[in-house]
Coordinates of C-alpha atoms and ligand atoms in Angstrom, one line a residue:
M201 CA 72.3 29.7 -2.9
N202 CA 72.0 33.7 -3.4
I203 CA 69.5 35.0 -0.5
T204 CA 68.1 38.5 -0.8
V205 CA 66.7 40.3 2.4
I206 CA 64.2 43.4 2.1
G207 CA 64.2 45.6 4.5
T208 CA 66.9 46.4 6.9
G209 CA 65.2 47.1 10.2
Y210 CA 66.1 45.0 13.4
V211 CA 64.2 41.9 11.8
G212 CA 65.7 42.4 8.3
L213 CA 69.5 43.1 9.2
T214 CA 69.6 40.7 12.1
T215 CA 68.4 38.1 9.4
G216 CA 70.8 39.2 7.0
I217 CA 73.9 39.4 8.9
G218 CA 73.2 35.8 10.8
L219 CA 72.8 34.1 7.6
A220 CA 75.7 35.4 6.2
D221 CA 77.4 34.0 9.5
F222 CA 75.9 30.7 9.0
G223 CA 77.7 30.6 5.4
C224 CA 74.8 31.8 3.1
D225 CA 75.6 34.9 1.0
V226 CA 73.6 37.5 1.4
C227 CA 72.3 40.7 -0.2
C228 CA 70.2 43.2 2.1
V229 CA 68.2 45.5 0.4
D230 CA 66.5 49.2 1.4
I231 CA 65.1 51.9 0.0
D232 CA 66.2 54.3 2.6
I233 CA 69.8 55.5 0.7
E234 CA 71.3 56.6 3.7
K235 CA 70.5 53.6 6.3
I236 CA 72.7 51.5 3.0
R237 CA 75.3 54.2 2.9
I238 CA 75.8 53.6 6.6
L239 CA 76.0 49.7 6.4
K240 CA 78.0 49.7 3.4
E241 CA 80.4 51.4 5.5
G242 CA 80.3 48.8 8.2
R243 CA 78.7 50.5 10.6
L244 CA 75.1 49.9 12.2
P245 CA 72.2 52.5 11.5
F246 CA 70.7 51.8 15.2
Y247 CA 72.2 50.8 18.8
E248 CA 72.3 47.2 19.2
P249 CA 74.9 45.6 21.3
G250 CA 77.3 43.1 19.8
M251 CA 76.0 43.2 16.3
G252 CA 78.6 45.7 14.5
E253 CA 81.0 42.9 15.1
V254 CA 79.4 40.4 13.0
L255 CA 78.5 42.9 10.5
L256 CA 81.8 44.0 9.6
K257 CA 83.2 40.5 9.7
N258 CA 80.7 39.4 7.1
V259 CA 81.0 42.4 5.1
G260 CA 84.6 41.4 5.2
N261 CA 84.6 38.0 3.9
G262 CA 82.2 39.1 0.9
R263 CA 79.2 37.3 1.7
L264 CA 77.1 40.4 3.4
K265 CA 76.6 43.1 0.7
F266 CA 74.3 45.8 0.7
S267 CA 72.1 47.5 -1.9
I268 CA 69.4 50.0 -2.7
D269 CA 68.4 48.2 -6.2
I270 CA 65.5 46.0 -4.7
N271 CA 64.7 45.0 -8.6
A272 CA 68.1 43.7 -9.3
S273 CA 68.6 41.9 -6.3
I274 CA 65.0 40.1 -6.6
R275 CA 66.3 38.9 -9.8
A276 CA 69.6 37.6 -8.4
A277 CA 67.6 35.7 -5.7
D278 CA 66.7 32.0 -5.1
M279 CA 65.3 33.1 -1.7
I280 CA 63.8 36.2 -0.8
F281 CA 63.1 37.5 2.6
I282 CA 60.5 40.0 3.0
A283 CA 61.4 41.8 6.2
V284 CA 59.4 45.4 5.8
G285 CA 57.4 47.1 8.5
T286 CA 53.9 46.6 9.3
P287 CA 52.9 49.6 10.7
Q288 CA 49.7 50.3 12.9
K289 CA 46.8 52.3 11.1
E290 CA 44.7 54.3 13.3
N291 CA 42.2 51.7 13.6
G292 CA 44.7 49.3 15.0
E293 CA 45.0 47.3 12.0
A294 CA 48.4 46.1 10.4
D295 CA 49.1 48.7 7.5
L296 CA 50.6 46.1 4.6
S297 CA 51.1 48.5 2.0
F298 CA 54.8 48.0 2.2
V299 CA 54.8 44.2 2.3
M300 CA 52.4 44.3 -0.7
S301 CA 54.5 46.5 -2.7
V302 CA 57.3 44.3 -2.5
A303 CA 55.3 41.4 -3.5
E304 CA 54.4 43.1 -6.6
N305 CA 58.0 43.8 -7.3
I306 CA 58.8 39.9 -6.6
G307 CA 56.1 38.7 -9.2
N308 CA 57.5 41.6 -12.1
Y309 CA 61.1 40.6 -11.4
I310 CA 61.7 37.0 -10.1
R311 CA 63.9 35.0 -12.7
G312 CA 63.7 31.4 -12.1
Y313 CA 62.1 29.3 -9.0
T314 CA 62.3 31.5 -5.8
I315 CA 61.5 30.9 -2.3
V316 CA 59.7 33.8 -0.6
V317 CA 59.8 34.2 3.1
V318 CA 57.9 36.3 4.8
K319 CA 59.5 37.5 8.6
S320 CA 57.5 40.6 8.5
T321 CA 54.9 40.3 11.2
V322 CA 51.4 40.1 8.9
P323 CA 47.6 39.3 9.9
V324 CA 46.1 35.9 9.1
G325 CA 45.7 35.7 5.5
T326 CA 48.5 37.8 4.4
N327 CA 50.8 35.1 3.3
E328 CA 48.2 34.0 0.9
K329 CA 47.3 37.7 -0.4
I330 CA 51.1 37.6 -1.3
K331 CA 51.0 34.5 -3.0
E332 CA 48.5 35.9 -5.1
T333 CA 49.7 39.3 -5.7
I334 CA 53.0 38.0 -7.0
Q335 CA 50.9 35.2 -9.0
N336 CA 48.8 37.9 -10.7
K337 CA 52.3 40.1 -11.4
I338 CA 53.5 37.0 -13.0
S339 CA 50.7 36.2 -15.1
N340 CA 50.9 39.7 -16.4
R341 CA 54.5 39.4 -17.6
N342 CA 55.6 39.5 -21.3
L343 CA 54.1 36.0 -22.6
S344 CA 57.7 35.6 -24.3
E345 CA 59.0 34.8 -21.2
P346 CA 59.2 31.0 -20.3
N347 CA 56.2 31.4 -17.6
E348 CA 56.7 28.2 -16.4
S349 CA 60.5 28.5 -14.8
L350 CA 58.8 31.7 -13.0
D351 CA 57.5 29.2 -10.0
F352 CA 57.6 30.2 -6.7
D353 CA 56.6 28.7 -2.8
I354 CA 55.8 31.3 0.1
V355 CA 57.3 30.3 3.4
S356 CA 55.8 32.4 6.5
N357 CA 58.8 32.3 8.8
P358 CA 58.1 34.8 11.8
E359 CA 60.9 35.9 14.2
F360 CA 60.8 36.1 17.8
L361 CA 64.1 38.1 18.6
R362 CA 64.3 41.0 21.1
E363 CA 66.1 44.3 20.6
G364 CA 69.1 44.7 22.6
R365 CA 69.8 40.8 22.1
A366 CA 68.8 40.5 18.5
L367 CA 71.9 38.7 17.1
Y368 CA 71.9 36.3 20.1
D369 CA 68.3 35.7 19.8
F370 CA 68.6 35.1 16.0
L371 CA 71.6 32.9 16.6
H372 CA 69.9 30.7 19.8
P373 CA 66.3 31.1 19.1
D374 CA 64.0 28.9 21.6
R375 CA 61.9 27.6 18.0
V376 CA 61.9 28.2 14.7
V377 CA 58.5 28.4 12.7
I378 CA 58.3 27.5 9.3
G379 CA 54.6 27.5 7.6
T380 CA 54.2 26.5 4.2
D381 CA 51.4 24.9 2.0
S382 CA 54.1 23.0 -0.2
E383 CA 56.5 20.4 0.5
R384 CA 59.2 22.1 -2.1
P385 CA 60.8 25.0 -0.3
I386 CA 61.1 22.9 3.1
E387 CA 64.7 21.4 2.5
A388 CA 66.3 25.0 1.4
M389 CA 65.0 26.3 4.6
Q390 CA 66.5 23.6 6.7
K391 CA 69.7 23.9 4.9
I392 CA 69.8 27.7 5.5
Y393 CA 69.1 27.0 9.3
R394 CA 71.2 24.1 9.3
P395 CA 73.4 25.2 12.2
L396 CA 70.3 25.5 14.1
Y397 CA 69.0 22.4 13.0
L398 CA 72.5 20.5 13.9
N399 CA 71.9 22.4 17.7
E400 CA 68.7 20.2 18.0
V401 CA 66.8 23.8 18.2
P402 CA 62.9 22.6 17.8
F403 CA 61.6 23.1 14.3
V404 CA 58.0 23.6 14.2
F405 CA 56.4 22.9 10.5
T406 CA 52.9 24.0 10.0
D407 CA 50.5 25.8 7.5
L408 CA 50.7 29.7 6.7
K409 CA 47.7 30.7 8.4
T410 CA 49.0 28.6 11.7
S411 CA 52.1 30.4 11.6
E412 CA 50.8 33.9 11.3
I413 CA 48.9 33.4 14.5
I414 CA 51.7 31.8 16.4
K415 CA 53.8 35.1 16.1
Y416 CA 51.0 37.5 17.3
S417 CA 49.9 35.2 20.0
S418 CA 53.6 34.7 21.1
N419 CA 53.7 38.8 21.2
C420 CA 50.2 39.4 22.8
F421 CA 50.7 36.3 25.5
L422 CA 54.1 37.9 26.4
A423 CA 52.2 41.3 26.8
T424 CA 49.8 40.0 28.8
K425 CA 52.0 38.9 31.5
V426 CA 53.8 42.1 31.9
A427 CA 50.0 43.8 31.9
F428 CA 49.1 41.0 34.6
I429 CA 52.3 41.8 37.0
N430 CA 52.0 45.5 36.7
E431 CA 48.1 45.5 37.6
I432 CA 49.3 43.1 40.9
A433 CA 52.1 46.1 41.5
R434 CA 49.1 48.6 41.5
L435 CA 47.5 46.3 43.9
C436 CA 49.7 45.9 46.1
D437 CA 51.0 49.9 46.3
A438 CA 46.9 50.2 47.4
V439 CA 47.4 47.2 50.0
G440 CA 51.1 47.7 51.2
A441 CA 52.1 44.5 50.0
D442 CA 55.4 43.7 47.8
V443 CA 55.0 42.7 44.3
K444 CA 58.8 41.8 44.2
A445 CA 58.3 38.9 46.6
V446 CA 54.7 38.1 44.7
S447 CA 56.1 37.6 41.2
N448 CA 59.4 35.8 42.7
A449 CA 56.8 33.1 44.5
M450 CA 54.7 33.1 41.3
G451 CA 57.7 32.6 39.0
K452 CA 59.0 29.5 41.2
D453 CA 55.7 27.8 39.8
G454 CA 57.2 25.6 36.7
R455 CA 53.7 26.2 35.2
I456 CA 54.0 30.3 35.5
G457 CA 57.6 30.6 34.8
N458 CA 59.4 33.9 36.2
K459 CA 59.9 35.8 32.7
F460 CA 58.1 38.3 31.7
L461 CA 56.8 39.1 35.2
H462 CA 58.6 42.1 36.3
P463 CA 56.7 45.3 36.9
G464 CA 57.7 48.4 35.2
P465 CA 56.2 51.7 34.1
G466 CA 54.3 49.7 31.0
Y467 CA 55.4 47.9 27.8
G468 CA 56.5 49.5 25.0
G469 CA 58.7 49.2 22.0
S470 CA 57.7 48.8 18.4
C471 CA 56.2 45.2 18.5
F472 CA 53.9 44.9 22.0
P473 CA 51.4 47.6 21.4
K474 CA 51.4 47.7 17.6
D475 CA 50.6 43.5 17.8
T476 CA 48.4 43.6 20.6
E477 CA 46.4 45.8 18.7
A478 CA 46.7 44.4 15.4
L479 CA 45.3 41.0 16.6
A480 CA 42.6 42.9 18.7
F481 CA 41.5 44.2 15.5
I482 CA 41.8 40.9 13.5
G483 CA 39.3 39.3 16.3
R484 CA 37.0 42.1 15.7
T485 CA 37.2 41.2 11.7
H486 CA 36.4 37.5 12.4
N487 CA 33.8 38.4 15.3
I488 CA 35.9 36.8 18.0
E489 CA 36.1 38.5 21.1
L490 CA 39.5 38.5 22.6
N491 CA 38.1 40.1 25.7
I492 CA 41.8 39.6 27.5
L493 CA 43.5 41.1 25.0
E494 CA 41.5 44.1 24.9
A495 CA 41.9 44.3 28.4
V496 CA 45.6 44.2 28.0
I497 CA 45.7 47.1 25.9
S498 CA 43.8 49.4 27.9
S499 CA 45.3 47.9 31.4
N500 CA 48.8 48.9 29.7
K501 CA 47.7 52.2 28.9
K502 CA 46.2 52.8 32.4
H503 CA 49.3 51.8 34.1
K504 CA 51.9 54.2 31.9
E505 CA 49.1 56.8 33.4
Y506 CA 49.4 55.2 37.0
A507 CA 53.0 56.1 36.7
A508 CA 52.7 59.4 35.6
E509 CA 50.3 60.3 38.6
K510 CA 52.6 58.9 40.7
I511 CA 55.2 61.2 40.0
I512 CA 52.5 64.3 39.7
Q513 CA 51.0 63.8 43.1
S514 CA 54.2 63.6 45.0
L515 CA 55.5 66.5 43.4
K516 CA 52.7 69.1 42.8
H517 CA 53.1 71.0 45.8
K518 CA 56.3 71.9 45.2
V519 CA 57.2 75.4 44.2
E520 CA 57.9 75.2 40.5
P521 CA 58.6 71.1 40.7
M522 CA 61.3 69.8 38.5
I523 CA 61.9 65.9 38.1
G524 CA 65.1 63.9 36.7
I525 CA 64.1 61.1 34.4
L526 CA 66.3 58.3 34.3
G527 CA 66.3 56.3 31.0
V528 CA 63.6 57.3 28.0
A529 CA 64.1 53.8 26.0
F530 CA 61.5 51.7 25.9
K531 CA 64.1 49.1 27.7
S532 CA 67.5 48.9 28.4
E533 CA 70.3 48.1 25.5
T534 CA 68.4 49.8 22.8
D535 CA 68.1 53.5 21.8
D536 CA 64.6 52.8 20.5
I537 CA 61.8 55.0 22.3
R538 CA 59.0 53.9 19.8
E539 CA 56.1 53.7 22.0
S540 CA 57.9 53.7 25.3
P541 CA 55.8 54.5 28.3
A542 CA 58.4 57.3 28.8
I543 CA 56.7 59.4 26.2
L544 CA 53.2 59.3 27.6
I545 CA 54.7 59.6 31.3
I546 CA 56.9 62.7 30.2
D547 CA 54.0 64.4 28.2
K548 CA 51.5 64.2 31.2
I549 CA 54.3 65.5 33.5
L550 CA 54.9 68.5 31.3
A551 CA 51.1 68.8 30.6
K552 CA 50.9 69.2 34.5
G553 CA 53.9 72.3 34.8
L554 CA 56.5 70.4 35.8
K555 CA 59.9 71.0 34.3
V556 CA 61.7 67.6 33.1
K557 CA 65.4 66.8 32.5
I558 CA 66.5 63.8 31.1
Y559 CA 69.3 61.2 30.7
D560 CA 69.3 58.0 28.9
P561 CA 73.1 56.3 27.8
Q562 CA 71.5 55.8 24.2
A563 CA 68.4 57.5 23.2
M564 CA 69.4 61.4 23.7
N565 CA 69.1 61.7 19.8
N566 CA 65.8 59.8 19.5
A567 CA 64.4 62.2 22.6
K568 CA 65.4 65.4 21.0
C569 CA 63.2 64.9 18.1
I570 CA 60.2 64.1 20.2
W571 CA 60.5 66.9 23.0
G572 CA 62.9 69.1 21.2
E573 CA 63.0 72.3 23.6
R574 CA 60.6 71.5 25.6
I575 CA 62.9 69.4 28.2
D576 CA 66.3 69.7 29.1
Y577 CA 68.9 67.0 28.1
C578 CA 71.4 66.1 30.7
N579 CA 75.4 64.5 30.2
D580 CA 74.8 61.9 33.3
E581 CA 72.7 60.6 36.0
Y582 CA 74.2 63.4 38.3
E583 CA 73.2 66.2 36.1
A584 CA 69.8 65.3 35.8
A585 CA 69.4 65.1 39.3
K586 CA 70.7 68.4 39.9
D587 CA 68.0 70.7 41.4
C588 CA 65.7 68.2 41.3
D589 CA 62.6 67.5 43.5
G590 CA 62.5 64.2 42.1
I591 CA 64.4 61.6 40.3
A592 CA 62.6 58.8 38.5
I593 CA 64.0 55.7 36.7
L594 CA 62.1 54.5 33.6
T595 CA 64.4 52.3 32.3
E596 CA 66.7 49.4 33.5
W597 CA 70.2 50.5 32.3
N598 CA 72.9 48.5 34.1
Q599 CA 74.7 51.6 34.7
F600 CA 71.5 52.9 36.7
R601 CA 71.7 49.8 38.8
N602 CA 74.7 51.0 40.7
L603 CA 73.9 55.0 41.1
N604 CA 76.2 56.8 43.8
L605 CA 73.1 57.4 45.8
D606 CA 74.7 60.2 48.3
K607 CA 75.8 61.5 45.2
I608 CA 72.5 61.8 43.5
S609 CA 71.0 63.0 47.1
S610 CA 73.3 65.7 47.6
Q611 CA 72.4 67.1 43.7
M612 CA 68.9 67.2 44.7
K613 CA 66.9 70.0 45.8
G614 CA 64.0 67.3 47.2
N615 CA 64.2 63.6 48.0
K616 CA 61.9 61.7 45.9
F617 CA 63.4 58.4 44.3
F618 CA 60.8 57.0 41.9
D619 CA 62.7 53.6 41.2
F620 CA 59.8 52.0 38.5
R621 CA 62.0 49.3 37.8
N622 CA 62.0 48.2 41.0
I623 CA 65.9 47.7 40.9
Y624 CA 67.0 49.1 44.2
K625 CA 66.4 48.1 48.0
P626 CA 64.0 51.1 49.7
E627 CA 66.2 50.6 52.9
E628 CA 69.3 51.0 50.5
V629 CA 68.0 54.1 49.0
E630 CA 67.0 55.6 52.2
K631 CA 70.4 55.4 54.0
S632 CA 71.3 58.3 51.6
A633 CA 68.3 60.4 52.9
L634 CA 66.1 59.8 50.0
E635 CA 62.3 58.7 49.9
Y636 CA 61.7 55.3 48.0
I637 CA 58.8 55.0 45.8
G638 CA 58.7 51.7 43.8
M639 CA 56.2 50.4 41.4
G640 CA 54.3 48.0 43.8
T641 CA 57.1 47.6 46.7
Ligands
LIG42 C1 59.3 41.6 21.4 C2 59.3 40.1 21.8 O1 59.9 39.8 23.3 C3 60.3 39.4 20.8 O2 60.2 38.1 21.1 C4 59.5 39.7 19.5 O3 60.4 39.0 18.3 C5 59.8 41.1 19.4 O4 59.1 41.7 20.4 C6 59.0 41.4 17.7 O5 58.1 41.2 17.8 O6 59.6 41.9 16.9 P1 61.3 43.7 22.3 O7 60.2 44.4 21.7 O8 62.5 43.7 21.5 O9 60.8 42.2 21.7 O10 60.9 43.6 23.7 P2 60.4 43.0 24.9 O11 61.8 42.9 25.4 O12 59.8 41.9 24.5 O13 60.0 44.0 25.7 C7 58.6 44.6 25.7 C8 58.7 45.5 26.6 O14 57.9 44.8 27.6 C9 59.4 46.5 27.2 O15 59.0 47.9 27.1 C10 59.8 46.0 28.6 O16 60.4 47.0 29.2 C11 58.3 45.5 29.0 N1 58.7 44.4 30.2 C12 59.0 43.1 29.5 C13 58.5 44.3 31.1 O17 57.9 45.5 31.8 N2 58.7 43.5 31.9 C14 59.0 42.2 32.0 O18 59.4 41.5 32.6 C15 59.3 42.2 30.6

């Protein structure tokens, strides 16, 4: 079976590499010439731990290829994965123009029976629209072609991988969701995911719309957990309680679970902010009030502002105040800063006239695209602390868990230590003459 994956973002590239590693012949295509050039050289276009080796292995054994020729790759495919982006429009709605343009190409160029697998996160009803679009294009094709052989099926197969653990999540999913309105593609789907099937990963077979809602609901529920514990952190700050103990005790209840219950500076990334907005938009479109979700969105925004205010209020009385920021990626193990809480926090701090220095182990280049000359870029944590009134951990990189606190303290002018990922114990920080300010602790 020849597989074509269209779109080489986190989802598409991981799918391509993962399927090649399962033994399939895969061609990943993208319109981004530079990205494909980098991939053909056996390099990753973004930072993702552990993925580079598997990429090289499968390029080396010939199972994984890259191309910019979308139409030729569609013609050669028995199965096509659509994994292009669905960015957010101004009104929160998902922009489906990339997905629909791929659907048109598929309708124009497929050769025989083809299974079209939709991996992109798409609103309810999109899989059906994709099907219609492909069908219309096939109907318009030259009548001399044997139209009956241009048959296809649509499968909705949402992806649940996390950045920073992308390949691991693809190879060890909690479940695989397969939405279809036809029996015909099921055997082929089971075949490509055979290693997961053999490992007894649960498979959920359902219809197209249900599958679309499963993806959004999963991300939105996780975002809700994070927003909830962040609200409790704000309450703990107000009353002098310890959110770490609250979260720990809550998480021991099997019905609640301890995952996604860690307070931070707010959730970010390319998925939670976009998908919460998109599902809220879908609710509004269908006149269904998704009150909890609307509250989660505004709560997360408030929380990022709250984090910024904590820094501003502590430092505003200093003469020419300066803050060192450790971590601007939206979470650790990624260089991605899309919708990172650091963006709103740093912008607010700058707007109040504070000077900002940053250090992030992987995200410095992406940071330069956002802040340019407006902030200072440092080579390590200690340079970021130098002459600062405060230092703030925004991303939970492992290397920030073991800072030489005496050295940090000796570099600084002031003594405020903002630990917005709650990775230190207040007493160990205070031993180094620093004032500990956590998130709800
Ligand atoms: C998320 C989902 O976890 C994946 O299952 C999904 O496939 C993916 O979106 C997607 O739709 O593509 P990701 O965006 O990589 O994955 O990031 P997460 O690990 O889920 O973290 C999201 C945000 O929540 C981050 O800003 C993180 O710092 C924050 N978070 C997470 C917390 O503040 N506290 C927690 O306890 C957990």
